[in-house]
Amino acid sequence: MPDFSTLILFAAASLVLTATPGPDMLLIASRSTSQGRAAGFLTYAGIGLGTYCHALAAALGLSRLFMTMPIAYEIVRWAGCAYLLYLAYKTVRSDVSSFSPTSALKRLSSKRIFGEGLMTNLLNPKMALFVLALFPQFVHPHGGSMVLQMLLLATVLNGIGFLVNGSVILLGSHVRTRLSGLRRFPKLPQYLLASVFTGLACRLALGARN
């Protein structure tokens, strides 16, 4: 297993990476702003599980498929774009009450919010390549099971991410209380969240760096 000094170095790298605004942070912030603190944490839980899936895939060598077969990368990339645009459409079409302060989680179930965070992460091939590029730098060939080492690093990354994104969630929920007073624009939170989904889809389609 990685020694303590290796884990500290990886934690420092994770802090820099997670503190840099990116698609995951943007999605979490928009969820918290539009639907509250609980929705933000559920979204992050889905993203965290996605990180474990990518780490496991990298340990098993599955992520290398993107490098050896470019068509596989393109299929996942465009599937991700389509899914994000679908979420944007569903968000705009949702009932206004789904985004009201008193019923944010009644219409949009916890399962759905968690699943959207998970699928958004899994359908981002950039995340798979990121894990494949970074994690092996902190894995020792003779340090035991490759799978366990990768999952340990994913746990450290998720732990650091929870601290960083937890702050974003708390800030987003505070902003939400301000937005809830805008009675003249009841669908504003929906449009904000739909804009985030559309922006992420465009970013993925253009192949921007994660």
Coordinates of N, CA, C and O in Angstrom, one line a residue, residues 19-159:
A19 N -9.9 22.0 -5.8 CA -10.2 23.4 -5.6 C -10.3 24.3 -6.8 O -10.7 25.4 -6.8
T20 N -9.8 23.7 -8.0 CA -9.9 24.3 -9.2 C -11.3 24.1 -9.8 O -11.7 23.0 -10.0
P21 N -12.1 25.2 -10.1 CA -13.4 25.0 -10.6 C -13.5 24.2 -11.9 O -12.7 24.4 -12.8
G22 N -14.4 23.3 -11.9 CA -14.5 22.4 -13.1 C -16.0 21.9 -13.2 O -16.8 22.4 -12.4
P23 N -16.3 21.0 -14.1 CA -17.6 20.6 -14.3 C -18.3 20.0 -13.0 O -19.5 20.3 -12.8
D24 N -17.6 19.2 -12.3 CA -18.2 18.6 -11.0 C -18.6 19.7 -10.0 O -19.7 19.7 -9.5
M25 N -17.7 20.7 -9.8 CA -18.0 21.7 -8.9 C -19.1 22.6 -9.4 O -20.0 23.0 -8.6
L26 N -19.2 22.8 -10.7 CA -20.2 23.7 -11.2 C -21.6 23.0 -11.1 O -22.6 23.6 -10.7
L27 N -21.6 21.7 -11.3 CA -22.9 20.9 -11.2 C -23.3 20.9 -9.7 O -24.5 21.1 -9.4
I28 N -22.4 20.7 -8.8 CA -22.7 20.7 -7.4 C -23.2 22.0 -6.9 O -24.2 22.1 -6.2
A29 N -22.6 23.1 -7.3 CA -23.0 24.4 -7.0 C -24.4 24.8 -7.5 O -25.2 25.3 -6.8
S30 N -24.6 24.4 -8.7 CA -25.9 24.7 -9.3 C -27.1 23.9 -8.6 O -28.2 24.4 -8.4
R31 N -26.8 22.6 -8.3 CA -27.7 21.8 -7.6 C -28.1 22.4 -6.2 O -29.2 22.5 -5.8
S32 N -27.0 22.8 -5.5 CA -27.2 23.4 -4.2 C -28.0 24.7 -4.3 O -28.9 25.0 -3.4
T33 N -27.7 25.5 -5.3 CA -28.4 26.8 -5.4 C -29.9 26.6 -5.8 O -30.7 27.3 -5.3
S34 N -30.1 25.7 -6.7 CA -31.5 25.5 -7.2 C -32.4 24.6 -6.3 O -33.6 24.8 -6.3
Q35 N -31.8 23.6 -5.6 CA -32.6 22.7 -4.9 C -32.2 22.4 -3.5 O -32.8 21.6 -2.8
G36 N -31.2 23.1 -3.0 CA -30.9 23.0 -1.6 C -29.6 22.2 -1.2 O -29.1 21.5 -2.1
R37 N -29.3 22.2 0.1 CA -28.1 21.6 0.6 C -28.1 20.1 0.4 O -27.1 19.4 0.0
A38 N -29.3 19.4 0.7 CA -29.4 18.0 0.6 C -29.1 17.5 -0.8 O -28.4 16.5 -1.1
A39 N -29.7 18.2 -1.8 CA -29.5 17.9 -3.2 C -28.0 18.0 -3.6 O -27.5 17.2 -4.4
G40 N -27.3 19.0 -3.1 CA -25.9 19.2 -3.3 C -25.1 18.1 -2.8 O -24.2 17.5 -3.5
F41 N -25.3 17.6 -1.6 CA -24.6 16.5 -1.0 C -24.9 15.2 -1.8 O -24.0 14.3 -1.9
L42 N -26.2 15.0 -2.2 CA -26.5 13.8 -2.9 C -25.8 13.8 -4.3 O -25.4 12.7 -4.7
T43 N -25.7 14.9 -4.9 CA -25.0 15.0 -6.2 C -23.6 14.7 -6.0 O -23.0 13.9 -6.8
Y44 N -22.9 15.2 -4.9 CA -21.5 14.9 -4.7 C -21.4 13.4 -4.4 O -20.4 12.8 -4.8
A45 N -22.3 12.8 -3.7 CA -22.2 11.3 -3.4 C -22.2 10.5 -4.7 O -21.5 9.6 -4.8
G46 N -23.0 10.9 -5.7 CA -23.0 10.3 -7.0 C -21.7 10.4 -7.7 O -21.2 9.5 -8.3
I47 N -21.2 11.6 -7.6 CA -19.9 11.9 -8.3 C -18.8 11.1 -7.6 O -17.9 10.6 -8.2
G48 N -18.8 11.0 -6.2 CA -17.8 10.3 -5.5 C -17.9 8.8 -5.9 O -16.8 8.2 -6.1
L49 N -19.1 8.2 -6.0 CA -19.2 6.8 -6.5 C -18.6 6.7 -7.9 O -17.9 5.7 -8.2
G50 N -18.8 7.6 -8.7 CA -18.3 7.6 -10.1 C -16.8 7.6 -10.1 O -16.1 6.9 -10.9
T51 N -16.2 8.3 -9.1 CA -14.7 8.3 -9.0 C -14.2 6.9 -8.6 O -13.2 6.5 -9.2
Y52 N -14.9 6.2 -7.7 CA -14.5 4.9 -7.4 C -14.6 4.0 -8.6 O -13.7 3.1 -8.8
C53 N -15.6 4.1 -9.4 CA -15.8 3.3 -10.6 C -14.7 3.6 -11.6 O -14.1 2.6 -12.2
H54 N -14.3 4.8 -11.8 CA -13.2 5.1 -12.7 C -11.9 4.6 -12.2 O -11.0 4.1 -12.9
A55 N -11.7 4.6 -10.8 CA -10.4 4.1 -10.2 C -10.4 2.6 -10.4 O -9.3 2.0 -10.7
L56 N -11.5 1.9 -10.2 CA -11.6 0.5 -10.4 C -11.3 0.1 -11.9 O -10.6 -0.8 -12.2
A57 N -11.9 0.9 -12.8 CA -11.7 0.6 -14.2 C -10.2 0.8 -14.6 O -9.6 0.0 -15.4
A58 N -9.6 1.9 -14.0 CA -8.2 2.1 -14.3 C -7.3 1.0 -13.8 O -6.4 0.6 -14.4
A59 N -7.6 0.5 -12.6 CA -6.9 -0.6 -12.0 C -7.0 -1.9 -12.8 O -6.0 -2.7 -12.9
L60 N -8.1 -2.1 -13.5 CA -8.3 -3.3 -14.3 C -7.9 -3.1 -15.7 O -8.0 -4.0 -16.5
G61 N -7.4 -1.9 -16.0 CA -6.9 -1.6 -17.4 C -8.0 -1.2 -18.4 O -7.7 -1.1 -19.6
L62 N -9.2 -1.0 -17.9 CA -10.3 -0.8 -18.9 C -10.2 0.6 -19.5 O -10.6 0.8 -20.6
S63 N -9.7 1.6 -18.7 CA -9.6 3.0 -19.2 C -8.6 3.1 -20.4 O -8.7 4.0 -21.2
R64 N -7.7 2.1 -20.5 CA -6.8 2.2 -21.6 C -7.5 1.9 -23.0 O -6.9 2.2 -24.0
L65 N -8.7 1.5 -22.9 CA -9.5 1.3 -24.1 C -9.6 2.6 -24.9 O -9.7 2.6 -26.1
F66 N -9.8 3.7 -24.1 CA -9.9 5.0 -24.8 C -8.7 5.4 -25.6 O -8.8 6.1 -26.6
M67 N -7.5 4.9 -25.1 CA -6.3 5.2 -25.8 C -6.0 4.3 -27.1 O -5.5 4.8 -28.1
T68 N -6.4 3.1 -26.9 CA -6.2 2.1 -28.0 C -7.3 2.1 -29.1 O -7.1 1.8 -30.2
M69 N -8.5 2.5 -28.6 CA -9.7 2.6 -29.5 C -10.3 4.0 -29.4 O -11.3 4.1 -28.6
P70 N -9.9 4.9 -30.2 CA -10.5 6.3 -30.1 C -12.0 6.3 -30.3 O -12.7 7.2 -29.8
I71 N -12.5 5.4 -31.1 CA -14.0 5.4 -31.3 C -14.8 5.1 -30.0 O -15.8 5.7 -29.8
A72 N -14.2 4.4 -29.1 CA -14.8 4.1 -27.8 C -14.9 5.5 -27.0 O -15.9 5.7 -26.3
Y73 N -13.8 6.2 -27.1 CA -13.8 7.6 -26.4 C -14.9 8.4 -27.0 O -15.7 9.1 -26.2
E74 N -15.1 8.4 -28.3 CA -16.1 9.3 -29.0 C -17.5 8.9 -28.6 O -18.4 9.7 -28.4
I75 N -17.7 7.6 -28.5 CA -19.0 7.1 -28.2 C -19.4 7.5 -26.8 O -20.6 8.0 -26.6
V76 N -18.5 7.4 -25.8 CA -18.8 7.8 -24.5 C -19.0 9.3 -24.4 O -19.9 9.8 -23.7
R77 N -18.2 10.0 -25.1 CA -18.2 11.5 -25.1 C -19.6 12.0 -25.6 O -20.2 12.8 -24.9
W78 N -20.0 11.5 -26.7 CA -21.3 11.9 -27.3 C -22.5 11.4 -26.5 O -23.5 12.1 -26.4
A79 N -22.3 10.3 -25.9 CA -23.4 9.8 -25.0 C -23.5 10.7 -23.8 O -24.7 11.0 -23.3
G80 N -22.4 11.2 -23.3 CA -22.4 12.1 -22.2 C -23.1 13.4 -22.6 O -23.9 14.0 -21.8
C81 N -22.8 13.9 -23.8 CA -23.4 15.2 -24.3 C -24.9 15.0 -24.4 O -25.7 15.9 -23.9
A82 N -25.3 13.9 -24.9 CA -26.8 13.7 -25.1 C -27.5 13.6 -23.7 O -28.6 14.1 -23.6
Y83 N -26.8 12.9 -22.8 CA -27.4 12.8 -21.5 C -27.6 14.2 -20.8 O -28.6 14.5 -20.2
L84 N -26.5 15.0 -20.9 CA -26.6 16.3 -20.3 C -27.7 17.2 -20.9 O -28.4 17.9 -20.2
L85 N -27.8 17.1 -22.2 CA -28.8 17.9 -22.9 C -30.2 17.4 -22.5 O -31.2 18.2 -22.3
Y86 N -30.3 16.1 -22.3 CA -31.6 15.5 -21.8 C -31.9 16.1 -20.4 O -33.1 16.4 -20.1
L87 N -30.9 16.1 -19.5 CA -31.2 16.7 -18.2 C -31.6 18.1 -18.3 O -32.4 18.6 -17.5
A88 N -31.0 18.9 -19.2 CA -31.3 20.3 -19.3 C -32.8 20.4 -19.7 O -33.5 21.3 -19.2
Y89 N -33.2 19.6 -20.7 CA -34.6 19.6 -21.2 C -35.5 19.3 -20.0 O -36.6 19.9 -19.8
K90 N -35.2 18.2 -19.3 CA -36.1 17.7 -18.2 C -36.2 18.8 -17.1 O -37.2 19.0 -16.5
T91 N -35.1 19.5 -16.9 CA -35.1 20.6 -15.8 C -36.0 21.7 -16.2 O -36.8 22.2 -15.4
V92 N -35.9 22.1 -17.4 CA -36.8 23.3 -17.9 C -38.3 22.8 -17.9 O -39.1 23.6 -17.5
R93 N -38.5 21.6 -18.2 CA -39.9 21.1 -18.3 C -40.5 20.7 -16.9 O -41.7 20.5 -16.8
S94 N -39.7 20.7 -15.9 CA -40.1 20.3 -14.6 C -41.1 21.3 -14.0 O -41.0 22.5 -14.3
D95 N -41.9 20.9 -13.1 CA -42.9 21.8 -12.4 C -42.1 22.7 -11.5 O -41.1 22.4 -10.9
V96 N -42.5 24.0 -11.5 CA -41.8 25.0 -10.7 C -41.7 24.6 -9.3 O -40.8 24.9 -8.6
S97 N -42.8 23.9 -8.7 CA -42.8 23.5 -7.3 C -41.7 22.5 -7.0 O -41.3 22.4 -5.8
S98 N -41.1 21.9 -8.0 CA -40.0 21.0 -7.8 C -38.8 21.7 -7.3 O -37.9 21.1 -6.7
F99 N -38.7 23.0 -7.5 CA -37.5 23.8 -7.2 C -37.8 24.8 -6.1 O -37.0 25.7 -5.8
S100 N -39.0 24.7 -5.5 CA -39.4 25.6 -4.4 C -38.7 25.2 -3.1 O -38.4 24.0 -3.0
P101 N -38.5 26.1 -2.2 CA -37.8 25.8 -1.0 C -38.4 24.7 -0.1 O -37.7 24.0 0.6
T102 N -39.7 24.5 -0.2 CA -40.4 23.5 0.6 C -40.6 22.2 0.0 O -41.0 21.2 0.7
S103 N -40.3 22.0 -1.3 CA -40.5 20.7 -1.9 C -39.4 20.3 -2.9 O -39.7 19.6 -3.8
A104 N -38.2 20.8 -2.6 CA -37.1 20.5 -3.5 C -36.9 19.0 -3.7 O -36.5 18.6 -4.8
L105 N -37.0 18.2 -2.7 CA -36.7 16.8 -2.8 C -38.0 15.9 -2.9 O -37.9 14.7 -2.8
K106 N -39.2 16.6 -2.9 CA -40.4 15.8 -3.0 C -40.6 15.3 -4.5 O -40.9 14.2 -4.7
R107 N -40.5 16.2 -5.4 CA -40.7 15.9 -6.8 C -39.5 15.3 -7.4 O -39.6 14.4 -8.2
L108 N -38.3 15.8 -7.1 CA -37.1 15.2 -7.6 C -36.5 14.3 -6.5 O -36.0 14.7 -5.5
S109 N -36.7 13.0 -6.7 CA -36.3 12.0 -5.6 C -34.8 12.0 -5.4 O -34.0 12.4 -6.2
S110 N -34.5 11.6 -4.2 CA -33.0 11.4 -3.8 C -32.3 10.5 -4.8 O -31.2 10.7 -5.2
K111 N -33.0 9.4 -5.2 CA -32.5 8.5 -6.1 C -32.1 9.1 -7.5 O -31.1 8.9 -8.0
R112 N -33.0 10.0 -7.9 CA -32.8 10.6 -9.2 C -31.6 11.6 -9.1 O -30.7 11.6 -10.0
I113 N -31.6 12.4 -8.1 CA -30.5 13.4 -7.9 C -29.1 12.7 -7.8 O -28.1 13.1 -8.4
F114 N -29.1 11.6 -7.0 CA -27.9 10.8 -6.9 C -27.4 10.2 -8.2 O -26.3 10.2 -8.6
G115 N -28.4 9.6 -8.9 CA -28.2 9.0 -10.2 C -27.6 10.0 -11.2 O -26.8 9.6 -12.0
E116 N -28.2 11.2 -11.2 CA -27.7 12.2 -12.2 C -26.2 12.6 -11.9 O -25.5 12.7 -12.9
G117 N -25.9 12.7 -10.7 CA -24.5 13.0 -10.3 C -23.6 11.8 -10.8 O -22.5 12.1 -11.3
L118 N -24.0 10.6 -10.5 CA -23.2 9.4 -10.9 C -23.0 9.3 -12.4 O -21.9 9.2 -12.9
M119 N -24.1 9.4 -13.1 CA -24.1 9.3 -14.6 C -23.3 10.4 -15.3 O -22.6 10.2 -16.2
T120 N -23.4 11.6 -14.7 CA -22.7 12.7 -15.3 C -21.2 12.5 -15.2 O -20.4 12.8 -16.1
N121 N -20.8 11.9 -14.0 CA -19.3 11.6 -13.8 C -18.9 10.4 -14.7 O -17.8 10.5 -15.3
L122 N -19.7 9.3 -14.7 CA -19.3 8.2 -15.5 C -19.2 8.4 -17.0 O -18.4 7.8 -17.7
L123 N -20.1 9.3 -17.5 CA -20.1 9.6 -18.9 C -19.2 10.7 -19.3 O -19.3 11.2 -20.4
N124 N -18.3 11.0 -18.5 CA -17.2 12.0 -18.8 C -15.9 11.3 -19.0 O -15.2 10.9 -18.0
P125 N -15.5 11.0 -20.2 CA -14.3 10.2 -20.5 C -13.1 11.0 -20.0 O -12.0 10.4 -19.8
K126 N -13.1 12.3 -19.9 CA -12.0 13.0 -19.4 C -11.6 12.6 -18.0 O -10.5 12.6 -17.6
M127 N -12.7 12.3 -17.2 CA -12.4 11.8 -15.8 C -11.7 10.5 -15.8 O -10.8 10.3 -15.0
A128 N -12.0 9.6 -16.7 CA -11.3 8.3 -16.8 C -9.9 8.5 -17.2 O -9.0 7.9 -16.6
L129 N -9.6 9.4 -18.1 CA -8.2 9.7 -18.5 C -7.5 10.4 -17.4 O -6.3 10.1 -17.2
F130 N -8.1 11.2 -16.7 CA -7.5 11.9 -15.5 C -7.0 10.9 -14.5 O -5.9 11.0 -14.0
V131 N -7.9 10.0 -14.1 CA -7.6 9.0 -13.2 C -6.5 8.1 -13.7 O -5.5 7.8 -12.9
L132 N -6.5 7.7 -14.9 CA -5.5 6.9 -15.5 C -4.1 7.6 -15.6 O -3.1 6.9 -15.4
A133 N -4.1 8.9 -15.7 CA -2.9 9.6 -15.8 C -2.3 9.9 -14.4 O -1.1 9.9 -14.3
L134 N -3.1 10.2 -13.5 CA -2.6 10.7 -12.2 C -2.4 9.5 -11.2 O -1.3 9.5 -10.6
F135 N -3.3 8.6 -11.1 CA -3.3 7.6 -10.0 C -2.0 6.7 -10.1 O -1.4 6.4 -9.1
P136 N -1.6 6.3 -11.3 CA -0.5 5.4 -11.4 C 0.8 6.0 -10.9 O 1.8 5.3 -10.5
Q137 N 0.9 7.4 -10.8 CA 2.1 8.1 -10.3 C 2.3 7.8 -8.8 O 3.4 8.0 -8.3
F138 N 1.2 7.4 -8.1 CA 1.2 7.2 -6.7 C 1.0 5.8 -6.3 O 0.8 5.5 -5.1
V139 N 1.1 4.9 -7.2 CA 0.9 3.5 -7.0 C 2.2 2.7 -7.1 O 3.0 3.0 -8.0
H140 N 2.5 1.8 -6.2 CA 3.8 1.1 -6.2 C 3.5 -0.3 -6.7 O 2.6 -1.0 -6.2
P141 N 4.3 -0.8 -7.7 CA 4.0 -2.1 -8.2 C 4.1 -3.2 -7.2 O 3.5 -4.3 -7.3
H142 N 5.0 -3.0 -6.2 CA 5.1 -4.0 -5.1 C 4.4 -3.6 -3.8 O 4.8 -4.1 -2.8
G143 N 3.5 -2.8 -3.9 CA 2.8 -2.3 -2.8 C 1.5 -3.0 -2.4 O 0.7 -2.5 -1.7
G144 N 1.3 -4.2 -3.1 CA 0.1 -5.0 -2.8 C -0.9 -4.9 -4.0 O -0.5 -4.5 -5.1
S145 N -2.1 -5.2 -3.7 CA -3.2 -5.2 -4.7 C -3.3 -3.9 -5.4 O -3.4 -2.8 -4.8
M146 N -3.2 -3.9 -6.7 CA -3.4 -2.6 -7.5 C -4.8 -2.0 -7.3 O -5.0 -0.8 -7.2
V147 N -5.8 -2.9 -7.2 CA -7.2 -2.5 -7.1 C -7.3 -1.7 -5.7 O -7.9 -0.7 -5.6
L148 N -6.8 -2.3 -4.7 CA -6.9 -1.7 -3.3 C -6.1 -0.4 -3.3 O -6.6 0.6 -2.7
Q149 N -5.0 -0.3 -3.9 CA -4.2 1.0 -3.9 C -5.0 2.0 -4.7 O -5.1 3.2 -4.2
M150 N -5.6 1.7 -5.8 CA -6.4 2.6 -6.6 C -7.6 3.1 -5.8 O -7.9 4.3 -5.8
L151 N -8.3 2.2 -5.1 CA -9.5 2.6 -4.3 C -9.1 3.4 -3.1 O -9.9 4.3 -2.7
L152 N -7.9 3.2 -2.6 CA -7.5 4.0 -1.5 C -7.2 5.4 -1.9 O -7.6 6.4 -1.3
L153 N -6.6 5.6 -3.1 CA -6.3 6.9 -3.6 C -7.7 7.6 -4.0 O -7.8 8.8 -3.8
A154 N -8.6 6.8 -4.5 CA -9.9 7.4 -4.8 C -10.6 7.9 -3.5 O -11.3 8.9 -3.5
T155 N -10.4 7.2 -2.4 CA -11.0 7.6 -1.1 C -10.4 8.9 -0.7 O -11.1 9.8 -0.1
V156 N -9.1 9.0 -0.8 CA -8.4 10.3 -0.4 C -8.9 11.4 -1.3 O -9.2 12.5 -0.8
L157 N -9.0 11.2 -2.6 CA -9.5 12.2 -3.5 C -10.9 12.6 -3.1 O -11.3 13.8 -3.1
N158 N -11.8 11.6 -2.9 CA -13.2 11.9 -2.5 C -13.2 12.7 -1.1 O -14.1 13.5 -0.9
G159 N -12.3 12.3 -0.2 CA -12.3 13.0 1.1 C -12.0 14.5 1.0 O -12.6 15.3 1.5

